[in-house]
PDB file of C-alpha atoms in Angstrom:
ATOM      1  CA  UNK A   1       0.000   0.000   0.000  1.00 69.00           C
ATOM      2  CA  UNK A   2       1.121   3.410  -1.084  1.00 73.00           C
ATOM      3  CA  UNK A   3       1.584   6.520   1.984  1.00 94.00           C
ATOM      4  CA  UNK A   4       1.013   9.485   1.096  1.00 97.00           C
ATOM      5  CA  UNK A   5       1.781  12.126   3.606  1.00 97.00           C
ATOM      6  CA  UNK A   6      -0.396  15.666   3.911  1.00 98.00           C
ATOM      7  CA  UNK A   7       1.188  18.025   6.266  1.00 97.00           C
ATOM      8  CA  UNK A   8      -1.057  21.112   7.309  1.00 96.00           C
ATOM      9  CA  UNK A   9       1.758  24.378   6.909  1.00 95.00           C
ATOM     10  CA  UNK A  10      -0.144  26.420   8.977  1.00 94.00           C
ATOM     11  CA  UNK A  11      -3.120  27.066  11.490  1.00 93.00           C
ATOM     12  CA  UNK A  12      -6.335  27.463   9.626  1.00 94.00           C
ATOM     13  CA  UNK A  13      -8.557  30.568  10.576  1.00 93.00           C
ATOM     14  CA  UNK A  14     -11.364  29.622   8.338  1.00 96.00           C
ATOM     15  CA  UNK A  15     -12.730  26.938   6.512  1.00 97.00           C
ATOM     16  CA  UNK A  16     -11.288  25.117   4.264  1.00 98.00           C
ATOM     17  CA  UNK A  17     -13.473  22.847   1.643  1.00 98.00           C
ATOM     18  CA  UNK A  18     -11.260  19.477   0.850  1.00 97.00           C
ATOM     19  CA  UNK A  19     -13.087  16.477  -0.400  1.00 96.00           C
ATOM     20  CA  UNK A  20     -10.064  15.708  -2.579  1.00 97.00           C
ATOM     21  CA  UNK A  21      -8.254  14.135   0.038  1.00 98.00           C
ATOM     22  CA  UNK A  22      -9.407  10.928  -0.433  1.00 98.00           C
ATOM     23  CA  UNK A  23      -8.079   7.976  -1.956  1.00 98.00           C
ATOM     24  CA  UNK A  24     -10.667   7.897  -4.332  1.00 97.00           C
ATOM     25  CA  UNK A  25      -9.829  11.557  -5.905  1.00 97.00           C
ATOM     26  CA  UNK A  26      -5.435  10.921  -5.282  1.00 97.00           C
ATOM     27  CA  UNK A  27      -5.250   7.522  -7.247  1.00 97.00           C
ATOM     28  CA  UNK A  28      -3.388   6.884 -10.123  1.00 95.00           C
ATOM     29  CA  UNK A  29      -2.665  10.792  -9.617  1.00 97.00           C
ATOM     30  CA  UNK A  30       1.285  12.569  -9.551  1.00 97.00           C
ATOM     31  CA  UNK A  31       2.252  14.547  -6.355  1.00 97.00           C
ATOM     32  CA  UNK A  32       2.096  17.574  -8.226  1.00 97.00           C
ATOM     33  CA  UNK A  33      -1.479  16.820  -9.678  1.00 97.00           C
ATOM     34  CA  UNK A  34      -2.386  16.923  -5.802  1.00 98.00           C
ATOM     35  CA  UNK A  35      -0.873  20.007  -5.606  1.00 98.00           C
ATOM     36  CA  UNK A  36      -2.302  22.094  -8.320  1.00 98.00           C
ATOM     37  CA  UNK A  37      -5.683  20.765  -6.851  1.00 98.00           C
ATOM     38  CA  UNK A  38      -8.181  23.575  -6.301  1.00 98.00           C
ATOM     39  CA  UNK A  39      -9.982  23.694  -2.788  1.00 98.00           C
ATOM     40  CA  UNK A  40     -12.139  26.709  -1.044  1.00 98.00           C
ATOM     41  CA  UNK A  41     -10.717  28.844   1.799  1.00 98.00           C
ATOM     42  CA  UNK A  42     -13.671  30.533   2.817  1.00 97.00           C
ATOM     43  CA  UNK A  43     -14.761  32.205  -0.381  1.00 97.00           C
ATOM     44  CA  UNK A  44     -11.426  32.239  -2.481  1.00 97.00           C
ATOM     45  CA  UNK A  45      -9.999  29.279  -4.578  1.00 98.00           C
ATOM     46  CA  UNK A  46      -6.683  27.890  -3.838  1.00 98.00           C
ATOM     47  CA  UNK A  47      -4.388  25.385  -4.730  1.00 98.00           C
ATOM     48  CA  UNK A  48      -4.566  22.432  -1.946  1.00 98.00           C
ATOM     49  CA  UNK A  49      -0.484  22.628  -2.057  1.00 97.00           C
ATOM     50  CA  UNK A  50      -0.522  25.921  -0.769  1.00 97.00           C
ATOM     51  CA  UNK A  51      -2.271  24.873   2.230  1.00 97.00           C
ATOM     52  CA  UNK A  52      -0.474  21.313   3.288  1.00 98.00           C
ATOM     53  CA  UNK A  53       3.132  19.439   1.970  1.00 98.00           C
ATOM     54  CA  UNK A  54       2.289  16.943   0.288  1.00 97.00           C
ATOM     55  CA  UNK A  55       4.928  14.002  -0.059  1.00 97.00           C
ATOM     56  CA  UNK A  56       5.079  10.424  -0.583  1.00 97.00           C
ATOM     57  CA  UNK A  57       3.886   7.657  -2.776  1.00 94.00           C
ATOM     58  CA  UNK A  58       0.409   7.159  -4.375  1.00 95.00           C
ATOM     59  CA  UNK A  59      -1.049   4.185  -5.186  1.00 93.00           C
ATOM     60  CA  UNK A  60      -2.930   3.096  -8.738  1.00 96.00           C
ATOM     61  CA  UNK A  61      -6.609   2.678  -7.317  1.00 96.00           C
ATOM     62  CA  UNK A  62      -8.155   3.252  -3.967  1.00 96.00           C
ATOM     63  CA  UNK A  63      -7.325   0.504  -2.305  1.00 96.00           C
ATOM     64  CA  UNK A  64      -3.988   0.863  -2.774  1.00 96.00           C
ATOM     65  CA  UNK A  65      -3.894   4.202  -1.230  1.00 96.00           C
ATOM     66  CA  UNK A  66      -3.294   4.993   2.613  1.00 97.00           C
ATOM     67  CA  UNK A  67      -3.397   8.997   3.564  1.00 98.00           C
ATOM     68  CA  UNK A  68      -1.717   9.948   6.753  1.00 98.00           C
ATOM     69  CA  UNK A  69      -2.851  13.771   7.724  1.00 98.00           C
ATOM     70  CA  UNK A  70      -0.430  15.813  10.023  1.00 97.00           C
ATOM     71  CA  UNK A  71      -1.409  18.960  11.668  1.00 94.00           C
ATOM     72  CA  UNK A  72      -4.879  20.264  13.214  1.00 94.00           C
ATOM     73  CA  UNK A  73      -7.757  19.927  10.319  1.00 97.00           C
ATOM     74  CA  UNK A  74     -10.523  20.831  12.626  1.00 97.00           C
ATOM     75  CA  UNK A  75     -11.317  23.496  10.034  1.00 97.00           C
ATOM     76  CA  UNK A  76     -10.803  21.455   6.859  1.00 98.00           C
ATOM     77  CA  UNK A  77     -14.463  19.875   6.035  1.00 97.00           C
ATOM     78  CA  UNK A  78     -15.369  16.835   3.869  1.00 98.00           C
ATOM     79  CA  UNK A  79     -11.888  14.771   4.116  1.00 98.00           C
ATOM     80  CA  UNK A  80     -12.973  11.071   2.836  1.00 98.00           C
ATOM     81  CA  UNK A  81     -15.439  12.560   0.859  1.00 97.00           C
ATOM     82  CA  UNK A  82     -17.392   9.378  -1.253  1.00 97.00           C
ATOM     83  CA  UNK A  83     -14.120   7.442  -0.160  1.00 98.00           C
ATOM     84  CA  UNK A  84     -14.434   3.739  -1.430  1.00 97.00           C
ATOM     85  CA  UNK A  85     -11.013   2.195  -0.082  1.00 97.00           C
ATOM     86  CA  UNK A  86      -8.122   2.907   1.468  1.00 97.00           C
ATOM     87  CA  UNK A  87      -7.469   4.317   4.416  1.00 98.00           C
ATOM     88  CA  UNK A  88      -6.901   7.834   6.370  1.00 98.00           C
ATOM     89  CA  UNK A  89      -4.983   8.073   9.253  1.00 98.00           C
ATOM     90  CA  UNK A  90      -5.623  11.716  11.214  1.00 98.00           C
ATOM     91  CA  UNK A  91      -2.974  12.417  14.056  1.00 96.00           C
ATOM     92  CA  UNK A  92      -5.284  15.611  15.453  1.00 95.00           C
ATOM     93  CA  UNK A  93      -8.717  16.868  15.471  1.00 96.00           C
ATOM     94  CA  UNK A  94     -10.473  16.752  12.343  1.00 97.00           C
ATOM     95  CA  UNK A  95     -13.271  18.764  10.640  1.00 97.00           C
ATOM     96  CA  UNK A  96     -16.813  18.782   9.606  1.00 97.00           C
ATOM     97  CA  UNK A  97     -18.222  16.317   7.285  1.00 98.00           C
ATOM     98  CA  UNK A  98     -15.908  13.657   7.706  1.00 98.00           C
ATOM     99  CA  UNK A  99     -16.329  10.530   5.870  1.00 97.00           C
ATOM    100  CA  UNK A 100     -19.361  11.718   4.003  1.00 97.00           C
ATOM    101  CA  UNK A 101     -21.138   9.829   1.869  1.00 97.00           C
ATOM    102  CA  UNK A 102     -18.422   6.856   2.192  1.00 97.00           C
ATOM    103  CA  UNK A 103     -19.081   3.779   1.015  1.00 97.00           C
ATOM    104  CA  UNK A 104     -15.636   1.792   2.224  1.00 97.00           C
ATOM    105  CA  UNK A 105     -12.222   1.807   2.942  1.00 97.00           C
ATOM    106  CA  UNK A 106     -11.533   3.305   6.827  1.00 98.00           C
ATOM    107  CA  UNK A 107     -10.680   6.552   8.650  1.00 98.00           C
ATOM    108  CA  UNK A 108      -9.219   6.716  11.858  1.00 98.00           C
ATOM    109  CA  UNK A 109      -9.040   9.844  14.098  1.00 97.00           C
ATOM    110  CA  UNK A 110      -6.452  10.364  17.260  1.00 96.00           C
ATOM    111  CA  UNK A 111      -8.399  13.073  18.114  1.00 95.00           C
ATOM    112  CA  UNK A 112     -11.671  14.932  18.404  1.00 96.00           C
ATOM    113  CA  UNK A 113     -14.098  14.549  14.977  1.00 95.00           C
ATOM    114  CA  UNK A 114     -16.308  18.117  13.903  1.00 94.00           C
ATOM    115  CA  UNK A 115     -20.438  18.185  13.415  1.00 95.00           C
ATOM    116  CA  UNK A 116     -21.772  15.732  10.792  1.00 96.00           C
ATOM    117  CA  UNK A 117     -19.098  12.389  11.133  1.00 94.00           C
ATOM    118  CA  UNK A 118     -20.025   9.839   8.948  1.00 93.00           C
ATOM    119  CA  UNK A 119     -23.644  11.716   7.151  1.00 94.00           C
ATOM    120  CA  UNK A 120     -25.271   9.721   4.476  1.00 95.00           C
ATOM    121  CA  UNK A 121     -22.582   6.928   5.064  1.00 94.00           C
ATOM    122  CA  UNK A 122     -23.018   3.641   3.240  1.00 95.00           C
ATOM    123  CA  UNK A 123     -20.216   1.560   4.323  1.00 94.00           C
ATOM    124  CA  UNK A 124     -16.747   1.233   5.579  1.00 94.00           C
ATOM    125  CA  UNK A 125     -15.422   2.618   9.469  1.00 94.00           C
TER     126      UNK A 125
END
């Protein structure tokens, strides 16, 4: 299974909109792909690079994929976002919206989890 690190490079003062980190959305995908990614701060676009360091190896499908999140994400919403496989590992709080809509894989928290864990989930833990 392929790591792929995501390292937060600062404290984030508002929210921050990031269903692309999921395996589902990083597969098959380059580092700098992941990078050039466009999320929402608050009401601007930016580029998901400019926000977290992202380093590592990514696997060819979902299931091949394992995310490990560094930093406090309590403000970044929707991580595992229709996830399917794979796994996220989150070493501090996380946000809102966590997990939803997943249908497999797993997401594991060593921390607090924001409002709405889990909504509309079909599958996976």
């Amino acid at each position: 299974m392929a790591d792929l690190a995501i390292i937060s490079v600062r404290q984030f003062k508002i929210p921050v909109t990031a269903d692309c980190i999921c395996p589902d959305f990083v597969a098959g995908k380059s580092l700098r792909e992941i990078e050039l990614t466009q999320v929402w701060e608050g009401n601007r676009k930016v580029k998901l690079g400019s926000l977290f360091k992202i380093a590592g190896e990514i696997g060819p499908t979902p299931n091949d994929c394992a995310i490990k999140i560094t930093g406090n994400v309590s403000a970044v919403r929707r991580i595992g976002y229709e996830m399917s496989g794979g796994s996220i590992q989150i070493d501090a709080d996380a946000g809102m919206y966590l997990g939803e809509r997943m249908k497999g894989g797993t997401i594991a928290v060593d921390g607090n989890a924001g409002s709405w864990l889990g909504t509309q989930m079909r599958g996976g833990r």
